mmCIF file of C-alpha atoms in Angstrom:
data_model
loop_
_atom_site.group_PDB
_atom_site.id
_atom_site.type_symbol
_atom_site.label_atom_id
_atom_site.label_comp_id
_atom_site.label_asym_id
_atom_site.label_seq_id
_atom_site.Cartn_x
_atom_site.Cartn_y
_atom_site.Cartn_z
ATOM 1 C CA MET A 1 0.000 0.000 0.000
ATOM 2 C CA SER A 2 1.481 3.375 -1.046
ATOM 3 C CA ARG A 3 2.174 6.020 1.570
ATOM 4 C CA SER A 4 0.064 9.142 1.792
ATOM 5 C CA LYS A 5 1.642 12.216 0.256
ATOM 6 C CA LEU A 6 1.116 15.752 1.518
ATOM 7 C CA LEU A 7 1.737 18.767 -0.667
ATOM 8 C CA ILE A 8 2.026 21.967 1.367
ATOM 9 C CA ILE A 9 1.609 25.163 -0.631
ATOM 10 C CA GLY A 10 3.211 27.765 1.579
ATOM 11 C CA PHE A 11 2.648 31.507 1.518
ATOM 12 C CA VAL A 12 6.256 31.816 2.733
ATOM 13 C CA TRP A 13 9.062 29.456 3.702
ATOM 14 C CA PRO A 14 8.570 28.701 7.405
ATOM 15 C CA GLU A 15 10.687 30.704 9.856
ATOM 16 C CA PRO A 16 9.817 29.379 13.337
ATOM 17 C CA ASN A 17 12.313 31.729 14.999
ATOM 18 C CA SER A 18 10.810 34.792 13.280
ATOM 19 C CA SER A 19 7.066 34.419 13.690
ATOM 20 C CA ALA A 20 4.294 32.424 15.334
ATOM 21 C CA ALA A 21 3.080 31.499 11.842
ATOM 22 C CA GLY A 22 6.405 29.795 11.152
ATOM 23 C CA GLY A 23 6.190 27.878 14.411
ATOM 24 C CA ARG A 24 2.610 26.887 13.650
ATOM 25 C CA MET A 25 3.604 25.509 10.244
ATOM 26 C CA MET A 26 6.382 23.421 11.770
ATOM 27 C CA GLN A 27 3.904 21.982 14.289
ATOM 28 C CA LEU A 28 1.621 20.897 11.438
ATOM 29 C CA ILE A 29 4.547 19.424 9.534
ATOM 30 C CA GLU A 30 5.533 17.410 12.617
ATOM 31 C CA LEU A 31 1.985 16.004 12.772
ATOM 32 C CA PHE A 32 2.229 14.582 9.274
ATOM 33 C CA LEU A 33 5.817 13.373 9.669
ATOM 34 C CA LYS A 34 4.789 11.337 12.710
ATOM 35 C CA ARG A 35 2.107 9.682 10.571
ATOM 36 C CA LYS A 36 4.744 8.786 7.963
ATOM 37 C CA PHE A 37 3.443 11.052 5.199
ATOM 38 C CA ASP A 38 5.755 11.877 2.318
ATOM 39 C CA ILE A 39 5.868 15.688 2.283
ATOM 40 C CA VAL A 40 6.629 18.197 -0.450
ATOM 41 C CA TYR A 41 6.746 21.876 0.520
ATOM 42 C CA ALA A 42 6.188 24.285 -2.356
ATOM 43 C CA SER A 43 6.043 28.073 -2.282
ATOM 44 C CA PRO A 44 6.098 30.984 -4.724
ATOM 45 C CA ALA A 45 7.926 33.096 -2.115
ATOM 46 C CA LYS A 46 11.577 33.998 -2.335
ATOM 47 C CA PHE A 47 13.630 31.634 -0.207
ATOM 48 C CA SER A 48 14.777 33.082 3.113
ATOM 49 C CA GLU A 49 18.120 32.496 4.825
ATOM 50 C CA HIS A 50 16.215 32.280 8.118
ATOM 51 C CA ALA A 51 13.873 29.539 6.901
ATOM 52 C CA GLU A 52 13.786 26.092 8.477
ATOM 53 C CA ASP A 53 15.950 23.467 6.753
ATOM 54 C CA LEU A 54 13.079 21.262 5.596
ATOM 55 C CA GLU A 55 15.304 18.955 3.578
ATOM 56 C CA ALA A 56 17.054 17.936 6.802
ATOM 57 C CA LEU A 57 13.648 16.579 7.879
ATOM 58 C CA GLY A 58 13.281 14.581 4.664
ATOM 59 C CA ILE A 59 10.916 17.120 3.075
ATOM 60 C CA ARG A 60 11.418 18.035 -0.569
ATOM 61 C CA GLN A 61 11.333 21.737 -1.361
ATOM 62 C CA GLN A 62 9.979 23.134 -4.604
ATOM 63 C CA GLN A 63 9.818 26.699 -5.891
ATOM 64 C CA ILE A 64 6.557 27.346 -7.786
ATOM 65 C CA GLU A 65 5.093 30.253 -9.734
ATOM 66 C CA VAL A 66 1.712 31.924 -9.644
ATOM 67 C CA ASN A 67 -0.266 32.219 -12.883
ATOM 68 C CA ALA A 68 1.887 29.587 -14.565
ATOM 69 C CA SER A 69 0.636 26.341 -16.071
ATOM 70 C CA VAL A 70 3.937 24.669 -15.173
ATOM 71 C CA PHE A 71 2.322 24.105 -11.768
ATOM 72 C CA ASP A 72 -0.259 21.871 -13.462
ATOM 73 C CA GLU A 73 2.463 19.529 -14.647
ATOM 74 C CA PHE A 74 4.109 19.610 -11.234
ATOM 75 C CA VAL A 75 0.956 18.686 -9.307
ATOM 76 C CA LYS A 76 -0.058 16.007 -11.824
ATOM 77 C CA GLU A 77 3.353 14.394 -11.444
ATOM 78 C CA GLU A 78 3.281 14.594 -7.644
ATOM 79 C CA GLN A 79 -0.298 13.260 -7.285
ATOM 80 C CA PRO A 80 -0.646 14.209 -3.618
ATOM 81 C CA THR A 81 -3.310 12.508 -1.539
ATOM 82 C CA HIS A 82 -3.629 15.629 0.629
ATOM 83 C CA VAL A 83 -2.913 19.304 -0.023
ATOM 84 C CA LEU A 84 -2.468 21.892 2.730
ATOM 85 C CA PHE A 85 -2.879 25.536 1.719
ATOM 86 C CA ASP A 86 -1.045 28.003 3.952
ATOM 87 C CA ARG A 87 -3.547 30.907 4.175
ATOM 88 C CA PHE A 88 -6.437 31.620 1.866
ATOM 89 C CA MET A 89 -4.323 33.452 -0.729
ATOM 90 C CA MET A 90 -2.602 30.190 -1.657
ATOM 91 C CA GLU A 91 -5.937 28.392 -1.985
ATOM 92 C CA GLU A 92 -7.132 31.174 -4.289
ATOM 93 C CA GLN A 93 -4.065 30.881 -6.483
ATOM 94 C CA PHE A 94 -3.633 27.117 -6.614
ATOM 95 C CA GLY A 95 -6.818 25.491 -5.278
ATOM 96 C CA TRP A 96 -8.573 25.326 -8.641
ATOM 97 C CA ARG A 97 -5.502 23.792 -10.252
ATOM 98 C CA VAL A 98 -5.323 21.128 -7.538
ATOM 99 C CA ALA A 99 -9.064 20.422 -7.899
ATOM 100 C CA GLU A 100 -8.724 20.079 -11.662
ATOM 101 C CA HIS A 101 -5.665 17.837 -11.769
ATOM 102 C CA CYS A 102 -5.929 15.967 -8.430
ATOM 103 C CA PRO A 103 -9.696 15.891 -7.758
ATOM 104 C CA GLU A 104 -9.425 13.113 -5.172
ATOM 105 C CA ALA A 105 -6.875 14.926 -3.024
ATOM 106 C CA VAL A 106 -8.211 16.187 0.315
ATOM 107 C CA ARG A 107 -7.877 19.985 0.340
ATOM 108 C CA ILE A 108 -7.053 21.469 3.756
ATOM 109 C CA LEU A 109 -6.847 25.190 4.458
ATOM 110 C CA ASP A 110 -4.818 26.513 7.386
ATOM 111 C CA THR A 111 -6.144 30.016 7.929
ATOM 112 C CA GLU A 112 -3.371 30.984 10.443
ATOM 113 C CA ASP A 113 -5.759 33.652 11.670
ATOM 114 C CA LEU A 114 -8.839 35.192 10.094
ATOM 115 C CA HIS A 115 -7.321 37.918 7.948
ATOM 116 C CA PHE A 116 -10.619 39.734 7.523
ATOM 117 C CA LEU A 117 -11.059 39.946 11.304
ATOM 118 C CA ARG A 118 -7.567 41.366 11.790
ATOM 119 C CA LYS A 119 -8.029 43.877 8.957
ATOM 120 C CA GLY A 120 -11.493 44.855 10.194
ATOM 121 C CA ARG A 121 -10.099 45.617 13.635
ATOM 122 C CA GLN A 122 -7.212 47.520 12.088
ATOM 123 C CA GLN A 123 -9.609 49.612 9.994
ATOM 124 C CA ALA A 124 -11.738 50.453 13.043
ATOM 125 C CA TYR A 125 -8.586 51.469 14.919
ATOM 126 C CA LYS A 126 -7.420 53.697 12.036
ATOM 127 C CA GLU A 127 -10.803 55.395 11.922
ATOM 128 C CA LYS A 128 -10.757 55.768 15.719
ATOM 129 C CA LYS A 129 -14.079 53.977 16.000
ATOM 130 C CA ALA A 130 -15.337 51.185 18.227
ATOM 131 C CA PHE A 131 -15.052 47.850 16.456
ATOM 132 C CA LYS A 132 -18.442 46.677 15.193
ATOM 133 C CA LYS A 133 -19.448 43.800 12.947
ATOM 134 C CA GLU A 134 -19.873 46.189 10.022
ATOM 135 C CA PHE A 135 -16.072 46.260 9.758
ATOM 136 C CA LEU A 136 -16.108 42.507 9.048
ATOM 137 C CA TYR A 137 -18.087 42.695 5.822
ATOM 138 C CA SER A 138 -15.206 43.442 3.480
ATOM 139 C CA ASP A 139 -13.883 42.093 0.197
ATOM 140 C CA THR A 140 -11.247 40.229 2.220
ATOM 141 C CA ALA A 141 -14.039 38.501 4.161
ATOM 142 C CA LYS A 142 -15.728 37.437 0.924
ATOM 143 C CA ARG A 143 -12.482 36.020 -0.420
ATOM 144 C CA GLU A 144 -11.448 34.274 2.795
ATOM 145 C CA ILE A 145 -14.827 32.719 3.548
ATOM 146 C CA ALA A 146 -15.155 31.590 -0.084
ATOM 147 C CA SER A 147 -11.796 29.849 0.330
ATOM 148 C CA ILE A 148 -13.032 28.147 3.515
ATOM 149 C CA LEU A 149 -16.163 26.956 1.740
ATOM 150 C CA ARG A 150 -14.193 25.558 -1.209
ATOM 151 C CA SER A 151 -11.903 23.563 1.086
ATOM 152 C CA ASP A 152 -12.714 20.149 2.518
ATOM 153 C CA MET A 153 -11.491 21.195 5.967
ATOM 154 C CA SER A 154 -10.248 24.486 7.409
ATOM 155 C CA LEU A 155 -8.021 24.619 10.470
ATOM 156 C CA ILE A 156 -9.055 27.465 12.771
ATOM 157 C CA ILE A 157 -6.592 28.464 15.468
ATOM 158 C CA SER A 158 -9.044 30.131 17.871
ATOM 159 C CA LYS A 159 -12.435 29.077 19.215
ATOM 160 C CA ALA A 160 -13.504 32.719 19.067
ATOM 161 C CA GLU A 161 -12.938 32.649 15.304
ATOM 162 C CA ILE A 162 -14.933 29.442 14.908
ATOM 163 C CA GLU A 163 -17.895 31.017 16.690
ATOM 164 C CA LEU A 164 -17.619 34.101 14.488
ATOM 165 C CA LEU A 165 -17.672 32.009 11.300
ATOM 166 C CA VAL A 166 -20.564 29.842 12.479
ATOM 167 C CA ASN A 167 -22.774 32.464 14.120
ATOM 168 C CA GLU A 168 -22.154 35.532 11.977
ATOM 169 C CA PHE A 169 -21.411 33.978 8.575
ATOM 170 C CA LYS A 170 -23.318 30.667 8.904
ATOM 171 C CA VAL A 171 -20.350 28.483 7.943
ATOM 172 C CA SER A 172 -21.034 24.823 8.742
ATOM 173 C CA ARG A 173 -19.043 23.387 11.648
ATOM 174 C CA ARG A 174 -18.505 20.325 9.427
ATOM 175 C CA LEU A 175 -16.001 22.394 7.430
ATOM 176 C CA LEU A 176 -14.087 23.715 10.443
ATOM 177 C CA LEU A 177 -11.682 22.144 12.914
ATOM 178 C CA TYR A 178 -10.339 23.846 16.002
ATOM 179 C CA MET A 179 -6.581 23.459 15.784
ATOM 180 C CA PRO A 180 -4.677 25.735 18.176
ATOM 181 C CA PHE A 181 -0.950 25.656 18.841
ATOM 182 C CA LEU A 182 0.178 22.087 19.544
ATOM 183 C CA LEU A 183 2.345 22.014 22.637
ATOM 184 C CA LYS A 184 4.016 19.514 24.917
ATOM 185 C CA PRO A 185 3.093 19.753 28.620
ATOM 186 C CA ILE A 186 5.242 21.936 30.855
ATOM 187 C CA LYS A 187 6.765 19.647 33.463
ATOM 188 C CA ASP A 188 8.066 20.357 36.949
ATOM 189 C CA GLU A 189 11.689 19.801 35.862
ATOM 190 C CA HIS A 190 11.357 22.582 33.287
ATOM 191 C CA ILE A 191 9.809 24.944 35.849
ATOM 192 C CA ARG A 192 12.609 24.303 38.356
ATOM 193 C CA GLU A 193 15.223 25.284 35.758
ATOM 194 C CA LEU A 194 13.657 28.687 35.060
ATOM 195 C CA PRO A 195 15.076 31.840 36.686
ATOM 196 C CA ASN A 196 13.035 32.968 39.682
ATOM 197 C CA PHE A 197 11.550 36.405 40.332
ATOM 198 C CA GLU A 198 14.647 37.797 42.051
ATOM 199 C CA ASP A 199 17.007 36.652 39.274
ATOM 200 C CA ARG A 200 15.072 38.432 36.538
ATOM 201 C CA GLN A 201 15.120 42.059 35.553
ATOM 202 C CA ASN A 202 13.675 44.449 32.986
ATOM 203 C CA PHE A 203 10.692 44.269 30.657
ATOM 204 C CA ILE A 204 10.591 42.667 27.228
ATOM 205 C CA SER A 205 8.484 43.027 24.095
ATOM 206 C CA ILE A 206 8.742 40.745 21.075
ATOM 207 C CA GLY A 207 7.161 40.356 17.644
ATOM 208 C CA ASN A 208 7.940 40.236 13.921
ATOM 209 C CA PHE A 209 7.921 43.812 12.591
ATOM 210 C CA LEU A 210 6.498 42.797 9.218
ATOM 211 C CA HIS A 211 3.255 42.212 11.115
ATOM 212 C CA ALA A 212 1.322 45.503 11.454
ATOM 213 C CA PRO A 213 -0.046 44.823 14.979
ATOM 214 C CA ASN A 214 3.517 44.420 16.278
ATOM 215 C CA TRP A 215 4.694 47.743 14.858
ATOM 216 C CA ASP A 216 1.645 49.493 16.313
ATOM 217 C CA LYS A 217 2.214 47.792 19.673
ATOM 218 C CA THR A 218 5.800 49.089 19.727
ATOM 219 C CA LEU A 219 4.681 52.648 19.007
ATOM 220 C CA PHE A 220 2.041 52.381 21.744
ATOM 221 C CA LEU A 221 4.716 51.300 24.197
ATOM 222 C CA LYS A 222 7.184 54.006 23.170
ATOM 223 C CA GLU A 223 4.790 56.939 23.096
ATOM 224 C CA GLU A 224 2.271 56.243 25.849
ATOM 225 C CA ILE A 225 3.057 53.291 28.120
ATOM 226 C CA TRP A 226 6.799 53.135 28.715
ATOM 227 C CA PRO A 227 7.177 56.754 29.965
ATOM 228 C CA LEU A 228 4.647 55.956 32.713
ATOM 229 C CA ILE A 229 6.485 52.772 33.756
ATOM 230 C CA LYS A 230 9.910 54.407 33.569
ATOM 231 C CA ALA A 231 8.795 57.262 35.809
ATOM 232 C CA THR A 232 7.954 54.776 38.571
ATOM 233 C CA ILE A 233 10.772 52.248 38.002
ATOM 234 C CA PRO A 234 13.641 54.427 36.700
ATOM 235 C CA GLU A 235 16.219 51.623 36.736
ATOM 236 C CA ALA A 236 14.148 49.362 34.448
ATOM 237 C CA GLU A 237 14.729 48.879 30.731
ATOM 238 C CA LEU A 238 12.424 47.673 27.963
ATOM 239 C CA HIS A 239 14.148 45.320 25.521
ATOM 240 C CA VAL A 240 12.273 45.207 22.198
ATOM 241 C CA TYR A 241 12.957 42.164 20.022
ATOM 242 C CA GLY A 242 11.605 41.367 16.577
ATOM 243 C CA ALA A 243 12.640 40.007 13.199
ATOM 244 C CA TYR A 244 12.850 42.329 10.186
ATOM 245 C CA THR A 245 13.672 45.503 12.060
ATOM 246 C CA SER A 246 13.346 48.463 9.690
ATOM 247 C CA GLN A 247 14.842 51.940 9.961
ATOM 248 C CA LYS A 248 11.625 53.362 11.398
ATOM 249 C CA VAL A 249 11.804 50.771 14.184
ATOM 250 C CA GLU A 250 15.500 51.385 14.882
ATOM 251 C CA GLN A 251 14.820 55.110 15.219
ATOM 252 C CA LEU A 252 12.855 54.344 18.384
ATOM 253 C CA HIS A 253 16.035 53.106 20.106
ATOM 254 C CA ASN A 254 16.811 55.397 23.051
ATOM 255 C CA PRO A 255 19.216 54.207 25.782
ATOM 256 C CA LYS A 256 18.577 57.293 27.938
ATOM 257 C CA GLN A 257 14.910 56.332 28.126
ATOM 258 C CA GLY A 258 15.761 52.660 28.648
ATOM 259 C CA PHE A 259 13.912 51.815 25.396
ATOM 260 C CA LEU A 260 16.239 49.413 23.588
ATOM 261 C CA ILE A 261 15.629 47.985 20.104
ATOM 262 C CA LYS A 262 17.403 44.625 20.065
ATOM 263 C CA GLY A 263 16.387 43.207 16.659
ATOM 264 C CA ARG A 264 15.996 39.516 15.904
ATOM 265 C CA ALA A 265 16.067 37.110 18.857
ATOM 266 C CA PRO A 266 17.937 33.911 17.888
ATOM 267 C CA ASN A 267 15.955 32.073 20.555
ATOM 268 C CA ALA A 268 12.857 33.910 21.768
ATOM 269 C CA ILE A 269 12.278 31.844 24.905
ATOM 270 C CA GLU A 270 15.897 32.232 26.056
ATOM 271 C CA ARG A 271 15.512 36.013 25.844
ATOM 272 C CA ILE A 272 12.065 36.106 27.453
ATOM 273 C CA LYS A 273 12.942 33.902 30.433
ATOM 274 C CA ASN A 274 15.485 36.417 31.744
ATOM 275 C CA ALA A 275 12.936 39.258 31.740
ATOM 276 C CA ARG A 276 10.521 39.775 34.618
ATOM 277 C CA VAL A 277 7.477 40.936 32.596
ATOM 278 C CA LEU A 278 6.496 40.765 28.918
ATOM 279 C CA LEU A 279 4.583 43.732 27.506
ATOM 280 C CA GLY A 280 2.243 42.941 24.607
ATOM 281 C CA PRO A 281 -0.385 45.701 24.287
ATOM 282 C CA VAL A 282 -1.819 44.581 20.945
ATOM 283 C CA ARG A 283 -4.507 47.020 19.757
ATOM 284 C CA PHE A 284 -5.729 45.004 16.788
ATOM 285 C CA GLY A 285 -5.187 41.515 15.411
ATOM 286 C CA ALA A 286 -6.680 38.031 15.227
ATOM 287 C CA GLY A 287 -5.793 34.413 15.882
ATOM 288 C CA LEU A 288 -3.510 33.398 18.746
ATOM 289 C CA LYS A 289 -0.467 35.493 19.617
ATOM 290 C CA GLY A 290 2.603 33.280 19.760
ATOM 291 C CA LYS A 291 4.531 35.772 21.897
ATOM 292 C CA PHE A 292 2.274 34.943 24.856
ATOM 293 C CA ILE A 293 2.736 31.206 24.394
ATOM 294 C CA ASP A 294 6.502 31.805 24.449
ATOM 295 C CA SER A 295 6.156 33.934 27.584
ATOM 296 C CA MET A 296 4.187 31.148 29.320
ATOM 297 C CA LYS A 297 6.861 28.603 28.399
ATOM 298 C CA ALA A 298 9.516 30.977 29.723
ATOM 299 C CA GLY A 299 7.586 31.478 32.961
ATOM 300 C CA THR A 300 7.361 35.221 32.272
ATOM 301 C CA PRO A 301 4.033 36.862 33.158
ATOM 302 C CA SER A 302 2.603 39.237 30.569
ATOM 303 C CA ILE A 303 0.422 42.299 30.202
ATOM 304 C CA THR A 304 -1.841 42.462 27.168
ATOM 305 C CA THR A 305 -5.157 43.733 25.888
ATOM 306 C CA THR A 306 -8.508 42.024 25.373
ATOM 307 C CA VAL A 307 -7.566 41.473 21.721
ATOM 308 C CA GLY A 308 -4.134 40.105 22.661
ATOM 309 C CA ALA A 309 -5.552 37.523 25.072
ATOM 310 C CA GLU A 310 -8.392 36.407 22.780
ATOM 311 C CA GLY A 311 -8.620 32.646 22.358
ATOM 312 C CA LEU A 312 -5.711 31.843 24.653
ATOM 313 C CA CYS A 313 -6.907 31.348 28.214
ATOM 314 C CA GLY A 314 -10.606 30.468 27.820
ATOM 315 C CA ASP A 315 -12.165 30.326 31.283
ATOM 316 C CA LEU A 316 -8.770 30.139 32.998
ATOM 317 C CA PRO A 317 -7.163 33.201 34.622
ATOM 318 C CA TRP A 318 -4.684 35.115 32.449
ATOM 319 C CA CYS A 319 -0.950 34.729 33.038
ATOM 320 C CA GLY A 320 -0.580 38.325 34.170
ATOM 321 C CA GLU A 321 -3.033 41.129 33.553
ATOM 322 C CA ILE A 322 -5.395 42.265 30.793
ATOM 323 C CA ALA A 323 -5.883 46.009 30.332
ATOM 324 C CA ASN A 324 -6.642 48.318 27.410
ATOM 325 C CA SER A 325 -5.697 51.903 28.274
ATOM 326 C CA ALA A 326 -2.097 53.113 28.500
ATOM 327 C CA GLU A 327 -2.567 54.175 32.120
ATOM 328 C CA GLU A 328 -4.056 50.855 33.223
ATOM 329 C CA ILE A 329 -1.475 48.814 31.280
ATOM 330 C CA ALA A 330 1.344 50.767 32.933
ATOM 331 C CA ARG A 331 -0.213 50.441 36.405
ATOM 332 C CA GLN A 332 -0.653 46.680 36.077
ATOM 333 C CA ALA A 333 2.853 46.273 34.640
ATOM 334 C CA ILE A 334 4.356 48.125 37.604
ATOM 335 C CA ASN A 335 2.383 45.992 40.075
ATOM 336 C CA LEU A 336 3.404 42.745 38.378
ATOM 337 C CA TYR A 337 7.039 43.838 38.227
ATOM 338 C CA THR A 338 7.234 44.747 41.920
ATOM 339 C CA MET A 339 4.974 42.183 43.649
ATOM 340 C CA PRO A 340 6.597 38.695 43.929
ATOM 341 C CA LYS A 341 3.470 36.854 45.128
ATOM 342 C CA ARG A 342 1.322 38.277 42.360
ATOM 343 C CA TRP A 343 4.076 37.517 39.840
ATOM 344 C CA LYS A 344 4.374 33.877 40.923
ATOM 345 C CA MET A 345 0.618 33.357 40.708
ATOM 346 C CA ALA A 346 0.603 34.789 37.181
ATOM 347 C CA GLN A 347 3.448 32.455 36.238
ATOM 348 C CA ARG A 348 1.493 29.422 37.508
ATOM 349 C CA ASN A 349 -1.524 30.559 35.492
ATOM 350 C CA GLY A 350 0.597 30.456 32.335
ATOM 351 C CA PHE A 351 1.729 26.896 32.952
ATOM 352 C CA GLN A 352 -1.900 25.896 33.552
ATOM 353 C CA ILE A 353 -3.085 27.486 30.293
ATOM 354 C CA ILE A 354 -0.551 25.538 28.234
ATOM 355 C CA ASN A 355 -1.144 22.235 30.015
ATOM 356 C CA LYS A 356 -4.937 22.410 29.842
ATOM 357 C CA ARG A 357 -5.664 24.130 26.519
ATOM 358 C CA PHE A 358 -2.885 23.274 24.059
ATOM 359 C CA GLN A 359 -2.313 19.563 24.512
ATOM 360 C CA TYR A 360 -0.573 18.114 21.477
ATOM 361 C CA LYS A 361 -2.034 14.640 21.954
ATOM 362 C CA VAL A 362 -5.638 15.803 22.228
ATOM 363 C CA HIS A 363 -5.665 18.107 19.205
ATOM 364 C CA SER A 364 -3.579 15.835 16.966
ATOM 365 C CA ALA A 365 -5.950 12.936 17.727
ATOM 366 C CA ASN A 366 -8.963 15.115 16.839
ATOM 367 C CA PHE A 367 -7.306 16.152 13.602
ATOM 368 C CA PHE A 368 -6.534 12.650 12.361
ATOM 369 C CA LYS A 369 -9.957 11.409 13.439
ATOM 370 C CA ARG A 370 -11.532 14.053 11.200
ATOM 371 C CA LEU A 371 -9.042 13.371 8.406
ATOM 372 C CA THR A 372 -9.781 9.636 8.473
ATOM 373 C CA LYS A 373 -13.481 10.403 8.183
ATOM 374 C CA LEU A 374 -12.810 12.661 5.197
ATOM 375 C CA ASN A 375 -10.607 10.060 3.522
ATOM 376 C CA SER A 376 -13.352 7.445 3.798
ATOM 377 C CA ASN A 377 -16.184 9.585 2.420
ATOM 378 C CA LEU A 378 -14.769 12.569 0.532
ATOM 379 C CA GLU A 379 -17.427 12.506 -2.179
ATOM 380 C CA GLY A 380 -20.268 12.466 0.359
ATOM 381 C CA HIS A 381 -18.646 15.266 2.332
ATOM 382 C CA ARG A 382 -18.406 17.423 -0.778
ATOM 383 C CA GLN A 383 -21.986 16.694 -1.806
ATOM 384 C CA GLN A 384 -23.178 18.046 1.548
ATOM 385 C CA ASN A 385 -21.216 21.219 0.868
ATOM 386 C CA PHE A 386 -23.046 22.278 -2.296
ATOM 387 C CA VAL A 387 -22.259 25.966 -1.832
ATOM 388 C CA GLY A 388 -18.589 25.021 -1.834
ATOM 389 C CA GLN A 389 -19.092 23.117 -5.092
ATOM 390 C CA ILE A 390 -20.743 26.164 -6.650
ATOM 391 C CA LEU A 391 -17.889 28.404 -5.551
ATOM 392 C CA MET A 392 -15.286 25.954 -6.835
ATOM 393 C CA HIS A 393 -17.082 25.730 -10.191
ATOM 394 C CA HIS A 394 -17.201 29.485 -10.687
ATOM 395 C CA THR A 395 -13.724 30.036 -9.271
ATOM 396 C CA THR A 396 -12.321 27.447 -11.625
ATOM 397 C CA GLN A 397 -13.959 29.154 -14.579
ATOM 398 C CA SER A 398 -13.128 32.762 -13.695
ATOM 399 C CA THR A 399 -9.741 32.286 -12.011
ATOM 400 C CA LYS A 400 -8.607 29.784 -14.607
ATOM 401 C CA TYR A 401 -9.152 32.091 -17.541
ATOM 402 C CA MET A 402 -7.820 35.135 -15.703
ATOM 403 C CA SER A 403 -4.713 33.162 -14.776
ATOM 404 C CA LEU A 404 -4.259 31.915 -18.338
ATOM 405 C CA TRP A 405 -4.655 35.491 -19.611
ATOM 406 C CA ILE A 406 -1.993 36.753 -17.161
ATOM 407 C CA GLU A 407 0.332 33.898 -18.131
ATOM 408 C CA SER A 408 -0.150 34.665 -21.823
ATOM 409 C CA LYS A 409 0.401 38.362 -21.189
ATOM 410 C CA ASN A 410 3.603 37.650 -19.267
ATOM 411 C CA LYS A 411 4.912 35.487 -22.104
ATOM 412 C CA THR A 412 4.134 38.209 -24.646
ATOM 413 C CA SER A 413 5.869 40.850 -22.508
ATOM 414 C CA SER A 414 8.879 38.563 -22.142
ATOM 415 C CA LYS A 415 9.177 38.108 -25.923
ATOM 416 C CA GLU A 416 8.817 41.853 -26.547
ATOM 417 C CA SER A 417 11.662 42.609 -24.154
ATOM 418 C CA ILE A 418 14.087 40.338 -26.015
#
């Protein structure tokens, strides 16, 4: 019996040390490797020097192009049994080609987070308005939900996002699977090895600067929050880490103010575990914020907003404090930084969140249970999703001919330039 083959079509090459999205992708890859899948990772993105060495894991890497029929030959030759699309943009580009040339392949969409939710919140913030559901009904929402409906299964990282899709947009739960970060339990030996309250100093902030919420969070800290903290704890510093530090970020570096831009962290958890408090005042965003998972692993309590904590702790107490105004964030940060008993309780809360809500064994078992069901009755599953069939039919027609037109146009332009 031949082994199952997974084709991953990645939006980027995974960088687990640069972003939570990269770490998430590596967790999914590990799932399939443990089940002995043959894996091919393909992406139209430029290869990054910081990307994971997938070939060392036995995964073949393949550069692909958008709007190019050469992909058709590639996917026909590969004949994957399963295809995982990394974000809805990849399903838009390549989903119809996979459906046409490998119709029996199970098509899985990993949304990472709901892009339309993040952009809706960002738009409300820009307009200085309270976020209301009207901000959700955008062209991005139409595209992303259409992609979810065309797919056989969509992995949703947050329960809050599942409820939004089901209750507001009437997406069937049959098409969705809750798949948060997949983590190993935090054990007592690990906790004993962590620095204690007295051995830690300073505040830390971390996040990839290509991600708009992280840049905004850094500005919020610099302009409104950090001056309030610094006035009360003058000896403290804020160490700001993040991949892809641009000039505008570096200009915020100010040693006199104790606001230090540190750039890329080779190992995020190693940096976080030496800080006493992590500051993550995210004003807009979606999905789960990997920086807080890292802070829980490092035993470092954190301060964040309602948006930042969404989907992470459920009914459990937060691993620090949740506040939304600059004044309240600063006040809670000062309290957490200076009160050992409160700090230790927040640390324990973080360990509890990971051990109760992100169990690798539980979520991986749920995933393969659903996948087995899909494998055994893919045709029946698709028949029950008639709206998805309609969308795939029209997408195939419209996207196919638009893509062929772009490909033809590119060839003509190439000849004219010779």
